[in-house]
mmCIF file of C-alpha atoms in Angstrom:
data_model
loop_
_atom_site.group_PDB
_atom_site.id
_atom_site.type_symbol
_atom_site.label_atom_id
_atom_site.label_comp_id
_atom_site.label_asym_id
_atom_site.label_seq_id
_atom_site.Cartn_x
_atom_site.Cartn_y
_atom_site.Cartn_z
ATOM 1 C CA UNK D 1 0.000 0.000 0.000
ATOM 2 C CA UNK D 2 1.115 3.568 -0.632
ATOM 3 C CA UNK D 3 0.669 6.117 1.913
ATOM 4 C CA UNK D 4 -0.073 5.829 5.573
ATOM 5 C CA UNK D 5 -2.420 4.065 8.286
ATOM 6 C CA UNK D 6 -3.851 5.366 11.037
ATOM 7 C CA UNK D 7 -3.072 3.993 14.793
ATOM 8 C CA UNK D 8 -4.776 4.682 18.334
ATOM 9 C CA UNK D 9 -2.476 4.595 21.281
ATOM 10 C CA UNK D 10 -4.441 2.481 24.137
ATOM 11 C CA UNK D 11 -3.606 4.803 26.887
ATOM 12 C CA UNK D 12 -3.815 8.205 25.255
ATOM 13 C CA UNK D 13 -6.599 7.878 22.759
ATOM 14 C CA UNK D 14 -4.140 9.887 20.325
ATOM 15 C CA UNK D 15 -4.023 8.937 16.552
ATOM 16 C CA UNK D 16 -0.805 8.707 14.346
ATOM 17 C CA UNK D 17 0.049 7.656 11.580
ATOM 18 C CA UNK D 18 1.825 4.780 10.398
ATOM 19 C CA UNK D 19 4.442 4.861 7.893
ATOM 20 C CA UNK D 20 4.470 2.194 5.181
ATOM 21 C CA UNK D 21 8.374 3.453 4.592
ATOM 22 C CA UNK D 22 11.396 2.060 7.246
ATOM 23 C CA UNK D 23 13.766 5.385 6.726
ATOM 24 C CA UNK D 24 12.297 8.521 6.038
ATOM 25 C CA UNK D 25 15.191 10.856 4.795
ATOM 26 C CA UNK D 26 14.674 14.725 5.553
ATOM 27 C CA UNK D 27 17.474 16.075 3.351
ATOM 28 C CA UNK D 28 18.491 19.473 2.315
ATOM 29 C CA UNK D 29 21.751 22.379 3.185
ATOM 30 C CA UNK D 30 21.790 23.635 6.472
ATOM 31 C CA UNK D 31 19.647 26.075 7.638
ATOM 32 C CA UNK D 32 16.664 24.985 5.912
ATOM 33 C CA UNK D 33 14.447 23.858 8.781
ATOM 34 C CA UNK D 34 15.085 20.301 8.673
ATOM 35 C CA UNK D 35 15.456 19.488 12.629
ATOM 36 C CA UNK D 36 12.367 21.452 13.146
ATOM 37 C CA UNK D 37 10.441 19.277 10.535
ATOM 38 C CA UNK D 38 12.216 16.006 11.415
ATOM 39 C CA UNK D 39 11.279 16.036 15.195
ATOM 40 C CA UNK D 40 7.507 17.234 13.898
ATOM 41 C CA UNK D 41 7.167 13.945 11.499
ATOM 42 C CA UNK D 42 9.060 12.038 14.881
ATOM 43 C CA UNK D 43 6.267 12.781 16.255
ATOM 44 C CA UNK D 44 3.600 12.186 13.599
ATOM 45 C CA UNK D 45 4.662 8.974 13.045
ATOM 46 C CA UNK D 46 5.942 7.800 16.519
ATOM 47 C CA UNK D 47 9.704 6.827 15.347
ATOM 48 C CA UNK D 48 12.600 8.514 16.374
ATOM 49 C CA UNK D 49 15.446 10.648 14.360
ATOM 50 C CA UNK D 50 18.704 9.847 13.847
ATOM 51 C CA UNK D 51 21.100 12.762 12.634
ATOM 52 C CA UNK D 52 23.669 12.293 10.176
ATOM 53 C CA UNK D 53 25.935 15.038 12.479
ATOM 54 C CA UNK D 54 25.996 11.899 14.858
ATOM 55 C CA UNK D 55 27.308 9.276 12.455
ATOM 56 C CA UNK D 56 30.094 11.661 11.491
ATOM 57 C CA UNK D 57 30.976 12.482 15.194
ATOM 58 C CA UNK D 58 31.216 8.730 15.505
ATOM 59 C CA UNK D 59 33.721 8.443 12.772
ATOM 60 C CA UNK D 60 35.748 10.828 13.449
ATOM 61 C CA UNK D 61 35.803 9.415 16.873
ATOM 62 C CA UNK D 62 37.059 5.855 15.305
ATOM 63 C CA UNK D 63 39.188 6.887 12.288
ATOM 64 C CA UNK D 64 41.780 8.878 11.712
ATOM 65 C CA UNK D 65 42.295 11.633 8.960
ATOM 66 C CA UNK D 66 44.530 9.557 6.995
ATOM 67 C CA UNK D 67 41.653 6.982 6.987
ATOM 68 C CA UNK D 68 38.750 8.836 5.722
ATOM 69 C CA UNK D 69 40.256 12.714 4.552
ATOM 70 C CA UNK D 70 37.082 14.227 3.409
ATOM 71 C CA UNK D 71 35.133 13.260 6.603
ATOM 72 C CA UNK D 72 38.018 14.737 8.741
ATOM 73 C CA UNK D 73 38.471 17.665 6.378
ATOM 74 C CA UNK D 74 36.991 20.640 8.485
ATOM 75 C CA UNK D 75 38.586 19.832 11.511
ATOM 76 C CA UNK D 76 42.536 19.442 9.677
ATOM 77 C CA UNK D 77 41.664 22.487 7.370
ATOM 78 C CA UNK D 78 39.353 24.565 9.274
ATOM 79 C CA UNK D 79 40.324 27.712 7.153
ATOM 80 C CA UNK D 80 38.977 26.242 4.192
ATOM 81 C CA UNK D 81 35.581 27.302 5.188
ATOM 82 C CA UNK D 82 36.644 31.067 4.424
ATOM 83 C CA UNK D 83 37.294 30.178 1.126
ATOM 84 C CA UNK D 84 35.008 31.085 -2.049
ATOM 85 C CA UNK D 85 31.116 29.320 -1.516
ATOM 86 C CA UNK D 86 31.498 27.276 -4.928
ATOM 87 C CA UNK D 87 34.415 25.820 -3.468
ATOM 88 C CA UNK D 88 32.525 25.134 0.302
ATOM 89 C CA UNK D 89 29.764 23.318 -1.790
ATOM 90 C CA UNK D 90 32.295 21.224 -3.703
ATOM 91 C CA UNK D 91 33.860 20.148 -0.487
ATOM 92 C CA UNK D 92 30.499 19.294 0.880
ATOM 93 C CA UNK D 93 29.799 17.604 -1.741
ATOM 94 C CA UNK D 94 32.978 15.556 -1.856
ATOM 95 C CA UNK D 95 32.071 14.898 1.938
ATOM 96 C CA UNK D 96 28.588 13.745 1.622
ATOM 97 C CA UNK D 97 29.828 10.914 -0.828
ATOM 98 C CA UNK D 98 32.644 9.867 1.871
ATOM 99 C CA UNK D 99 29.500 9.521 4.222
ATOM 100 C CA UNK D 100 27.546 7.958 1.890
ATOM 101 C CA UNK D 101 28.781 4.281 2.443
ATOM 102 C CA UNK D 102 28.346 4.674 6.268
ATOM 103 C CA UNK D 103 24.903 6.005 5.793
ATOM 104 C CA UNK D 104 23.818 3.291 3.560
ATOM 105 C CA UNK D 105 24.180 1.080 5.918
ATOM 106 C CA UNK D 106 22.623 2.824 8.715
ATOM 107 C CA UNK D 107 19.777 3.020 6.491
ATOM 108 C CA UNK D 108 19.856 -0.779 5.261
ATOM 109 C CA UNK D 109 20.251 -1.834 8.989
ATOM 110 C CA UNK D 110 16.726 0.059 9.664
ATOM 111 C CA UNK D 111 15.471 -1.698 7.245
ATOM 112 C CA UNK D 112 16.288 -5.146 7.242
ATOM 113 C CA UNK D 113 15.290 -4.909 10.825
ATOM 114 C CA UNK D 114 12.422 -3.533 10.168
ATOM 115 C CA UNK D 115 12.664 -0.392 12.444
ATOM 116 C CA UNK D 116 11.576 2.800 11.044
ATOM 117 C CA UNK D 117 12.931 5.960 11.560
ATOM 118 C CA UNK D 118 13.693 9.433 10.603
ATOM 119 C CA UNK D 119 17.057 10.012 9.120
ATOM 120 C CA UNK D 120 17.874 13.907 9.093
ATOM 121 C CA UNK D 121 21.260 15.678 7.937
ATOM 122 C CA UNK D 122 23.035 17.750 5.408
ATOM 123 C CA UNK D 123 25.598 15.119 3.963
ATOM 124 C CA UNK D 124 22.914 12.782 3.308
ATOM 125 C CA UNK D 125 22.258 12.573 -0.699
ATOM 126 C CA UNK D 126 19.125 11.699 -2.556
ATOM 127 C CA UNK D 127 20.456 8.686 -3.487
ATOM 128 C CA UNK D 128 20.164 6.695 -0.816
ATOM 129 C CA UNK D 129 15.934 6.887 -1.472
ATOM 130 C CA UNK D 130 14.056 5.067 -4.010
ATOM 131 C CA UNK D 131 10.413 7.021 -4.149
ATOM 132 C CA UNK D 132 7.722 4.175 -3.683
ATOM 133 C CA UNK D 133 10.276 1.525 -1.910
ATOM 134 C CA UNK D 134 11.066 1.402 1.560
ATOM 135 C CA UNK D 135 13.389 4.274 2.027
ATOM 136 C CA UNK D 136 11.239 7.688 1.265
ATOM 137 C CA UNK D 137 13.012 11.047 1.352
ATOM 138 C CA UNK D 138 11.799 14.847 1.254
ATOM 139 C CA UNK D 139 14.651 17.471 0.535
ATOM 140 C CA UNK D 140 13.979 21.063 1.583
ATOM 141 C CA UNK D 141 15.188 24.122 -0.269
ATOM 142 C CA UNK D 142 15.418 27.732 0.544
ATOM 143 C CA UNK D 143 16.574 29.754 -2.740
ATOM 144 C CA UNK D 144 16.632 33.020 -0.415
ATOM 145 C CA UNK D 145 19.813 33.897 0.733
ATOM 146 C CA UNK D 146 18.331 37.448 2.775
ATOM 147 C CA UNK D 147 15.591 34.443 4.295
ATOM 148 C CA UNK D 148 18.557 32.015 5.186
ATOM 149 C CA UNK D 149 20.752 34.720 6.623
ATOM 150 C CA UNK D 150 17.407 35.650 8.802
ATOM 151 C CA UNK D 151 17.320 31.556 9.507
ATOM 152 C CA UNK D 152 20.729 31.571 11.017
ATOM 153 C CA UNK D 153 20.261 35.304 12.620
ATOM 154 C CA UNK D 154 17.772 33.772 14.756
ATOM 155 C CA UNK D 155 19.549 30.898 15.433
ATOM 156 C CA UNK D 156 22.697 32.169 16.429
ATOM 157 C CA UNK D 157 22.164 35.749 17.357
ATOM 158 C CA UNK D 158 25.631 36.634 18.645
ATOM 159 C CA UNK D 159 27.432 35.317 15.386
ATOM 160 C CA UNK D 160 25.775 38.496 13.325
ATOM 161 C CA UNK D 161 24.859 37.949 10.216
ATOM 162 C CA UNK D 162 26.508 34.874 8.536
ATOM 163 C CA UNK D 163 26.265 36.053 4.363
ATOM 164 C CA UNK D 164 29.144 33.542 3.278
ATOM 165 C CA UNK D 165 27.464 30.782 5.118
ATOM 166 C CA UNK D 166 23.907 31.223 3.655
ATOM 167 C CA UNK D 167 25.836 32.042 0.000
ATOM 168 C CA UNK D 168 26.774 28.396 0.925
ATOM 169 C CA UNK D 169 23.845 26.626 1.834
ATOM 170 C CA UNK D 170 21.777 28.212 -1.052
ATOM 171 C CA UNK D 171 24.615 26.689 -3.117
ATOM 172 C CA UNK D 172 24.959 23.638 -2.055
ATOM 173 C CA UNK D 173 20.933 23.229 -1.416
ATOM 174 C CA UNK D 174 20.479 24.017 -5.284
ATOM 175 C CA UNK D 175 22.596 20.800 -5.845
ATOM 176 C CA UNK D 176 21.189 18.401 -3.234
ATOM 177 C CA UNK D 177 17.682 19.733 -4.943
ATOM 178 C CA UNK D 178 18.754 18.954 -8.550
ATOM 179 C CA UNK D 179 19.828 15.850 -6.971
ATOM 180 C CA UNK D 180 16.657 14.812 -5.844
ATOM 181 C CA UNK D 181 14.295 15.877 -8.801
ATOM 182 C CA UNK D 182 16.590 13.810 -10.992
ATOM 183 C CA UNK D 183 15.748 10.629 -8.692
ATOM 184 C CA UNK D 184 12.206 11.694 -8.097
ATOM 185 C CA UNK D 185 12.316 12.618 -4.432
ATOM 186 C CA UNK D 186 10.295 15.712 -3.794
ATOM 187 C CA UNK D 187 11.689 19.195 -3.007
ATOM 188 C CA UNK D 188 9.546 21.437 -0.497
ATOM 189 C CA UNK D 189 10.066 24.715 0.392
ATOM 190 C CA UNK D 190 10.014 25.262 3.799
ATOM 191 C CA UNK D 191 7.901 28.390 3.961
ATOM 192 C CA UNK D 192 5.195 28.774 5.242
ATOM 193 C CA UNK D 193 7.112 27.616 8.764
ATOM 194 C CA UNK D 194 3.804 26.431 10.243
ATOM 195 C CA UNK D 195 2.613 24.009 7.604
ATOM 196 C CA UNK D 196 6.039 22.406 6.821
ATOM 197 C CA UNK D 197 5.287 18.801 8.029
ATOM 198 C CA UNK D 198 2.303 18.462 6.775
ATOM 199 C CA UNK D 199 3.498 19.558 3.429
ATOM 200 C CA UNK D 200 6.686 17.387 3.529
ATOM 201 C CA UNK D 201 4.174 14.168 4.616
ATOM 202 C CA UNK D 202 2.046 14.631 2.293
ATOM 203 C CA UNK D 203 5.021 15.114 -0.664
ATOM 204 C CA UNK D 204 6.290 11.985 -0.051
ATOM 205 C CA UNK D 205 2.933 10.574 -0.072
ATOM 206 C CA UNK D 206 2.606 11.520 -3.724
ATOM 207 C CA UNK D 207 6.127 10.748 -4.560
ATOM 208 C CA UNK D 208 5.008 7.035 -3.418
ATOM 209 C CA UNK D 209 1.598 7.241 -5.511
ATOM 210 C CA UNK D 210 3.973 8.342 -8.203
ATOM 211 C CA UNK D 211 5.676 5.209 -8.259
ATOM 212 C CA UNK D 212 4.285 1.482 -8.964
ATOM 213 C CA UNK D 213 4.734 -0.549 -5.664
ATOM 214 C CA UNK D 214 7.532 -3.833 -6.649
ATOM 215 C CA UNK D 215 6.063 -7.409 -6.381
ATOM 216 C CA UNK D 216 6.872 -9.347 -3.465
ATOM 217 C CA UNK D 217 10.680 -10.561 -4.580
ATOM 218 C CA UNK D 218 11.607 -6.765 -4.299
ATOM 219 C CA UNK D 219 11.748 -5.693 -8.333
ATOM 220 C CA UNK D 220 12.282 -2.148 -8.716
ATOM 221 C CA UNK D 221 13.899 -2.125 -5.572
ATOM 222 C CA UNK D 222 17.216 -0.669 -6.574
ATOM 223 C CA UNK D 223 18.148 2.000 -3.577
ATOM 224 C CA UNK D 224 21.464 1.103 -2.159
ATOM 225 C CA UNK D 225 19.769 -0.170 0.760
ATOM 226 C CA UNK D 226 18.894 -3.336 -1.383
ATOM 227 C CA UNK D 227 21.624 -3.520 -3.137
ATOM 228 C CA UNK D 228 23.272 -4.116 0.790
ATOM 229 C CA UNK D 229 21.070 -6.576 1.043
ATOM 230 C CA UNK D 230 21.810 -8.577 -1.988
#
């Protein structure tokens, strides 16, 4: 079935849905809104969120730069960062396909266990989904740098206004969102603020209607989580 269920809990009488998905990717640059819209579907759906930031902290706590470079990259060339944003996006980009193996399986492991959950991060590509199979994904995009300048002005009030850094995430969201129309995954915009989840639920609801459901050996399953499993 495509789409969601409804459940009751027995104590609280409150109804949620039920994903037909195992990972739900929430994708997009930073300051975009995606914690704020990851803990909202958390809550929807009654899984919990894991955060890409924490699979890199745990590598970098277990490797060492010569190991994996690019995932150890802004800590052994920190001034890099200053540098020109087509450059930053490149990096990140170089960075999010280092990740990519570890999330994979992160994301295979959910499934083949058959634990959903909400997988939330910047260096997570649109790749890892397949619309329609068991890993869903939603990017969100900002293309207003003056709106994701405000984003991270309210976020971190003492740095000032951060122009190179929303220069960047503009930059590198307009990849991770050609990215994902190419695959099929939906793009939202995150404004309006207040109807974000709803709006990103019901995207990748119609990115699933979009797509014929495989037969029961797993055809058209081809999202490196099943290729893991093969």
């Amino acid at each position: 079935m495509i789409g969601t269920s409804m459940s009751t809990n027995i104590d609280t009488g409150e109804v949620r849905d039920v994903p037909d998905w195992r990972v739900l990717v929430v994708g997009g640059a930073s300051g975009m809104g995606k914690t704020g819209v990851s803990r909202a579907l958390a809550r929807r759906y009654d899984v919990p969120v894991v955060e890409v930031d924490d699979i890199v902290e745990a590598l970098l706590a277990v490797t060492r730069p010569e190991h994996l470079p690019e995932v150890h990259f802004w800590r052994t060339h920190p001034e890099a960062a200053r540098r020109s944003p087509a450059s930053v996006v490149e990096r990140q980009i170089a960075i999010a396909q280092a990740l990519a193996p570890a999330i994979e399986a992160v994301v295979a492991n959910h499934v083949d266990t058959d634990t959903p959950v909400i997988l939330e991060g910047d260096y997570v590509l649109p790749s890892v989904a397949v619309p329609g199979g068991p890993v869903r994904a939603v990017f969100l995009h900002e293309d207003d740098e003056a709106q994701v300048t405000a984003n991270y002005l309210r976020r971190d009030p003492d740095a000032g206004p951060q122009h190179h850094r929303a220069r960047v995430s503009v930059l590198y969201g307009r990849r991770l969102a050609s990215q994902a129309r190419a695959v099929g995954v939906p793009v939202v915009a995150p404004r309006p603020w207040e109807a974000l989840a709803d709006r990103a639920a019901a995207a990748v609801r119609e990115a699933g209607r979009r797509t014929l459901p495989c037969d029961g050996d797993g055809a058209g399953d081809t999202s490196p989580a099943s290729r893991q499993r093969g």
